[in-house]
mmCIF file of C-alpha atoms in Angstrom:
data_model
loop_
_atom_site.group_PDB
_atom_site.id
_atom_site.type_symbol
_atom_site.label_atom_id
_atom_site.label_comp_id
_atom_site.label_asym_id
_atom_site.label_seq_id
_atom_site.Cartn_x
_atom_site.Cartn_y
_atom_site.Cartn_z
ATOM 1 C CA MET A 2 16.175 -93.161 -9.225
ATOM 2 C CA GLN A 3 12.606 -93.374 -8.707
ATOM 3 C CA GLN A 4 10.220 -91.483 -10.848
ATOM 4 C CA ASP A 5 7.689 -89.169 -9.202
ATOM 5 C CA ASN A 6 4.213 -90.151 -10.482
ATOM 6 C CA ASP A 7 2.226 -87.491 -8.820
ATOM 7 C CA GLU A 8 -0.496 -85.984 -10.560
ATOM 8 C CA GLU A 9 0.171 -82.696 -11.945
ATOM 9 C CA ILE A 10 -2.423 -79.786 -10.855
ATOM 10 C CA LYS A 11 -2.829 -76.669 -12.727
ATOM 11 C CA PRO A 12 -2.877 -73.484 -10.932
ATOM 12 C CA SER A 13 -6.451 -72.181 -10.628
ATOM 13 C CA ARG A 14 -6.971 -68.931 -12.535
ATOM 14 C CA THR A 15 -9.339 -67.018 -10.472
ATOM 15 C CA ARG A 16 -10.346 -63.532 -11.567
ATOM 16 C CA ARG A 17 -8.424 -61.156 -9.485
ATOM 17 C CA ARG A 18 -10.434 -58.179 -8.432
ATOM 18 C CA SER A 19 -8.804 -54.753 -8.738
ATOM 19 C CA GLY A 20 -10.864 -53.462 -5.848
ATOM 20 C CA SER A 21 -13.591 -53.877 -3.533
ATOM 21 C CA SER A 22 -17.026 -52.513 -4.119
ATOM 22 C CA SER A 23 -16.503 -49.627 -1.503
ATOM 23 C CA ASP A 24 -13.361 -48.521 -3.664
ATOM 24 C CA ARG A 25 -15.609 -48.485 -6.840
ATOM 25 C CA MET A 26 -18.196 -46.239 -5.234
ATOM 26 C CA LEU A 27 -15.324 -43.849 -3.868
ATOM 27 C CA ALA A 28 -14.037 -43.490 -7.560
ATOM 28 C CA GLY A 29 -17.333 -43.070 -9.046
ATOM 29 C CA ALA A 30 -18.390 -40.367 -6.575
ATOM 30 C CA GLY A 31 -15.016 -38.677 -7.176
ATOM 31 C CA ILE A 32 -15.725 -38.670 -10.935
ATOM 32 C CA LEU A 33 -19.183 -37.274 -10.505
ATOM 33 C CA LEU A 34 -18.203 -34.567 -8.115
ATOM 34 C CA ALA A 35 -15.353 -33.498 -10.526
ATOM 35 C CA THR A 36 -17.905 -33.526 -13.533
ATOM 36 C CA ALA A 37 -20.306 -31.349 -11.407
ATOM 37 C CA SER A 38 -17.562 -29.057 -10.484
ATOM 38 C CA ALA A 39 -16.556 -28.525 -14.148
ATOM 39 C CA LEU A 40 -20.220 -28.008 -15.404
ATOM 40 C CA PHE A 41 -21.626 -25.770 -12.548
ATOM 41 C CA PRO A 42 -19.832 -22.570 -13.699
ATOM 42 C CA TRP A 43 -21.232 -23.088 -17.211
ATOM 43 C CA TYR A 44 -24.696 -23.470 -15.673
ATOM 44 C CA VAL A 45 -24.463 -20.234 -13.839
ATOM 45 C CA PHE A 46 -23.206 -18.544 -16.963
ATOM 46 C CA PHE A 47 -26.191 -19.610 -19.019
ATOM 47 C CA ASN A 48 -28.868 -19.056 -16.243
ATOM 48 C CA GLU A 49 -27.756 -15.553 -15.159
ATOM 49 C CA ASP A 50 -31.173 -14.459 -14.119
ATOM 50 C CA LYS A 51 -31.189 -17.121 -11.645
ATOM 51 C CA PHE A 52 -27.881 -16.269 -9.985
ATOM 52 C CA GLY A 53 -27.150 -12.633 -10.938
ATOM 53 C CA ILE A 54 -27.425 -9.513 -8.476
ATOM 54 C CA ARG A 55 -30.694 -8.032 -7.852
ATOM 55 C CA VAL A 56 -31.256 -4.304 -7.437
ATOM 56 C CA GLU A 57 -34.253 -3.570 -5.134
ATOM 57 C CA THR A 58 -36.434 -0.797 -6.197
ATOM 58 C CA MET A 59 -36.657 2.085 -3.756
ATOM 59 C CA ASP A 60 -40.451 2.638 -4.194
ATOM 60 C CA HIS A 61 -41.268 0.918 -1.016
ATOM 61 C CA THR A 62 -40.845 3.872 1.662
ATOM 62 C CA ARG A 63 -42.375 4.098 5.105
ATOM 63 C CA ASP A 64 -45.158 6.398 5.642
ATOM 64 C CA LEU A 65 -44.550 8.505 8.579
ATOM 65 C CA PRO A 66 -47.252 10.038 10.755
ATOM 66 C CA ASP A 67 -48.259 13.662 10.085
ATOM 67 C CA THR A 68 -47.762 14.784 13.572
ATOM 68 C CA PRO A 69 -45.757 17.929 14.785
ATOM 69 C CA ALA A 70 -42.534 17.529 16.012
ATOM 70 C CA ARG A 71 -42.327 16.849 19.710
ATOM 71 C CA ASN A 72 -40.616 19.254 22.347
ATOM 72 C CA VAL A 73 -37.225 18.343 23.710
ATOM 73 C CA PHE A 74 -37.673 17.635 27.427
ATOM 74 C CA SER A 75 -34.280 16.459 28.526
ATOM 75 C CA VAL A 76 -31.535 18.975 27.937
ATOM 76 C CA SER A 77 -27.955 18.354 29.041
ATOM 77 C CA PRO A 78 -26.599 20.390 31.869
ATOM 78 C CA LEU A 79 -23.607 21.368 29.755
ATOM 79 C CA ALA A 80 -25.997 23.041 27.196
ATOM 80 C CA MET A 81 -27.656 25.484 29.829
ATOM 81 C CA VAL A 82 -26.276 29.043 30.242
ATOM 82 C CA ASP A 83 -25.783 30.476 33.641
ATOM 83 C CA ASN A 84 -26.564 34.224 33.231
ATOM 84 C CA THR A 85 -26.073 35.244 36.828
ATOM 85 C CA PRO A 86 -23.936 38.316 37.249
ATOM 86 C CA SER A 87 -21.372 36.354 39.594
ATOM 87 C CA ASN A 88 -20.219 34.253 36.611
ATOM 88 C CA THR A 89 -19.403 37.143 34.310
ATOM 89 C CA PRO A 90 -15.726 38.308 33.960
ATOM 90 C CA LYS A 91 -15.231 41.802 35.313
ATOM 91 C CA ASP A 92 -12.072 42.870 33.284
ATOM 92 C CA PRO A 93 -12.091 41.785 29.571
ATOM 93 C CA LEU A 94 -9.276 39.574 28.521
ATOM 94 C CA ASP A 95 -6.226 41.047 26.882
ATOM 95 C CA PRO A 96 -7.250 43.004 23.775
ATOM 96 C CA THR A 97 -5.815 41.644 20.368
ATOM 97 C CA ASP A 98 -3.162 43.756 18.913
ATOM 98 C CA ASN A 99 -4.337 44.383 15.398
ATOM 99 C CA LEU A 100 -1.063 46.265 14.434
ATOM 100 C CA THR A 101 0.808 44.416 11.561
ATOM 101 C CA THR A 102 4.496 44.041 12.870
ATOM 102 C CA ALA A 103 6.003 42.245 9.716
ATOM 103 C CA THR A 104 6.480 43.235 6.221
ATOM 104 C CA VAL A 105 5.186 41.044 3.263
ATOM 105 C CA ALA A 106 6.946 41.236 -0.203
ATOM 106 C CA SER A 107 4.502 42.055 -2.925
ATOM 107 C CA PRO A 108 4.204 39.509 -5.705
ATOM 108 C CA ASP A 109 5.515 41.569 -8.433
ATOM 109 C CA LYS A 110 8.962 42.157 -6.749
ATOM 110 C CA ALA A 111 11.518 39.796 -8.021
ATOM 111 C CA ASP A 112 13.945 39.450 -5.001
ATOM 112 C CA GLY A 113 15.325 36.107 -6.022
ATOM 113 C CA ASP A 114 14.268 32.947 -3.993
ATOM 114 C CA GLN A 115 13.683 34.887 -0.590
ATOM 115 C CA GLY A 116 9.912 34.973 -1.031
ATOM 116 C CA THR A 117 9.364 31.177 -1.914
ATOM 117 C CA GLY A 118 11.516 29.682 0.633
ATOM 118 C CA LEU A 119 12.131 26.488 -1.579
ATOM 119 C CA MET A 120 15.837 27.017 -1.553
ATOM 120 C CA GLN A 121 16.145 27.772 2.070
ATOM 121 C CA PRO A 122 19.015 25.345 3.371
ATOM 122 C CA LEU A 123 18.294 23.036 6.039
ATOM 123 C CA PRO A 124 20.034 23.461 9.329
ATOM 124 C CA GLY A 125 23.223 21.852 9.927
ATOM 125 C CA LYS A 126 25.955 20.886 7.751
ATOM 126 C CA ASN A 127 25.623 17.985 4.939
ATOM 127 C CA THR A 128 25.844 14.769 6.412
ATOM 128 C CA PHE A 129 26.513 12.645 3.368
ATOM 129 C CA ARG A 130 29.643 11.994 1.649
ATOM 130 C CA LEU A 131 30.770 10.693 -1.832
ATOM 131 C CA MET A 132 31.954 7.157 -1.779
ATOM 132 C CA HIS A 133 32.345 6.177 -5.289
ATOM 133 C CA VAL A 134 31.654 7.153 -9.015
ATOM 134 C CA ALA A 135 31.060 4.858 -12.056
ATOM 135 C CA ASN A 136 29.185 4.820 -15.277
ATOM 136 C CA GLY A 137 27.737 8.383 -14.784
ATOM 137 C CA ARG A 138 26.355 7.370 -11.155
ATOM 138 C CA ALA A 139 27.615 8.379 -7.701
ATOM 139 C CA LEU A 140 27.425 6.362 -4.554
ATOM 140 C CA ILE A 141 26.732 8.532 -1.703
ATOM 141 C CA GLU A 142 26.278 7.676 2.155
ATOM 142 C CA ASP A 143 24.716 9.499 5.029
ATOM 143 C CA SER A 144 23.596 7.973 8.601
ATOM 144 C CA LYS A 145 20.632 6.363 6.996
ATOM 145 C CA GLY A 146 22.216 4.312 4.330
ATOM 146 C CA MET A 147 23.969 4.428 0.950
ATOM 147 C CA TYR A 148 22.276 5.712 -2.199
ATOM 148 C CA MET A 149 23.033 5.539 -5.964
ATOM 149 C CA VAL A 150 22.231 8.934 -7.519
ATOM 150 C CA ARG A 151 22.708 10.487 -11.035
ATOM 151 C CA VAL A 152 22.565 13.963 -12.368
ATOM 152 C CA GLY A 153 19.233 15.349 -11.370
ATOM 153 C CA SER A 154 18.608 13.093 -8.430
ATOM 154 C CA ILE A 155 17.488 14.637 -5.216
ATOM 155 C CA LEU A 156 20.284 14.347 -2.406
ATOM 156 C CA PRO A 157 19.682 13.921 1.456
ATOM 157 C CA ASP A 158 19.984 17.653 2.008
ATOM 158 C CA ASN A 159 17.202 18.288 -0.449
ATOM 159 C CA SER A 160 19.217 19.621 -3.200
ATOM 160 C CA ARG A 161 19.742 18.150 -6.487
ATOM 161 C CA LEU A 162 22.948 16.574 -7.973
ATOM 162 C CA ALA A 163 24.056 18.978 -10.706
ATOM 163 C CA THR A 164 27.276 17.643 -12.213
ATOM 164 C CA ILE A 165 29.716 14.842 -11.630
ATOM 165 C CA GLU A 166 33.158 15.901 -12.654
ATOM 166 C CA GLN A 167 36.882 14.528 -12.263
ATOM 167 C CA ARG A 168 39.171 17.379 -10.807
ATOM 168 C CA GLY A 169 42.870 16.571 -10.399
ATOM 169 C CA GLY A 170 42.341 12.781 -10.696
ATOM 170 C CA ARG A 171 39.684 12.704 -7.893
ATOM 171 C CA TRP A 172 35.843 12.634 -8.509
ATOM 172 C CA VAL A 173 33.611 15.517 -7.202
ATOM 173 C CA ILE A 174 30.060 16.141 -7.318
ATOM 174 C CA ILE A 175 28.488 19.547 -7.296
ATOM 175 C CA THR A 176 24.963 20.079 -5.862
ATOM 176 C CA SER A 177 22.399 22.550 -7.090
ATOM 177 C CA THR A 178 23.450 24.724 -4.202
ATOM 178 C CA GLY A 179 26.929 24.996 -5.391
ATOM 179 C CA GLU A 180 28.436 22.749 -2.748
ATOM 180 C CA VAL A 181 31.380 20.642 -3.906
ATOM 181 C CA LEU A 182 31.889 17.290 -2.311
ATOM 182 C CA ASN A 183 34.966 15.192 -2.974
ATOM 183 C CA ASP A 184 35.732 11.473 -3.408
ATOM 184 C CA GLN A 185 36.572 9.859 -0.087
ATOM 185 C CA ALA A 186 38.366 7.032 -1.949
ATOM 186 C CA SER A 187 41.698 7.198 -3.550
ATOM 187 C CA GLY A 188 42.080 9.253 -6.766
ATOM 188 C CA SER A 189 41.442 6.289 -9.150
ATOM 189 C CA PRO A 190 38.567 7.030 -11.640
#
């Protein structure tokens, strides 16, 4: 075998640049911008007189001339009144009848809830039904959706839920108007 007598060359160790000069300039500009952004609010805080809201005083008013008011020359035709005899109605309109035809209860009379109208029932039958009862709450349903109610809640017919009871193995709710609604499900509690 023949031996190789070539001269051994060492690899050159050139410094490898981590970036070009434009990359360094961009990084420096970014650091400078970040520093300025962090320090500017503090500059504004310490120099409030330069950046604060200035209230303008109201002593600069405009002097108006001391002349009398001018007459109005252009009047809208709708503002003019025509007083010719042909435009006046010959017969007056129907006279107003001042006779009172209804009775008004005096405030000192206590006729129950007739005078207040608060407990007046809404027209039509109740459209909600009892679906389920659990943990002292009742699930009711009407045409607009399902609601979870408890004693004291306002029901869709504008009454309040008075009590939730179990009668004969079935749940019932009693409203403030005295209406009793039975559970639609089976008799399980």
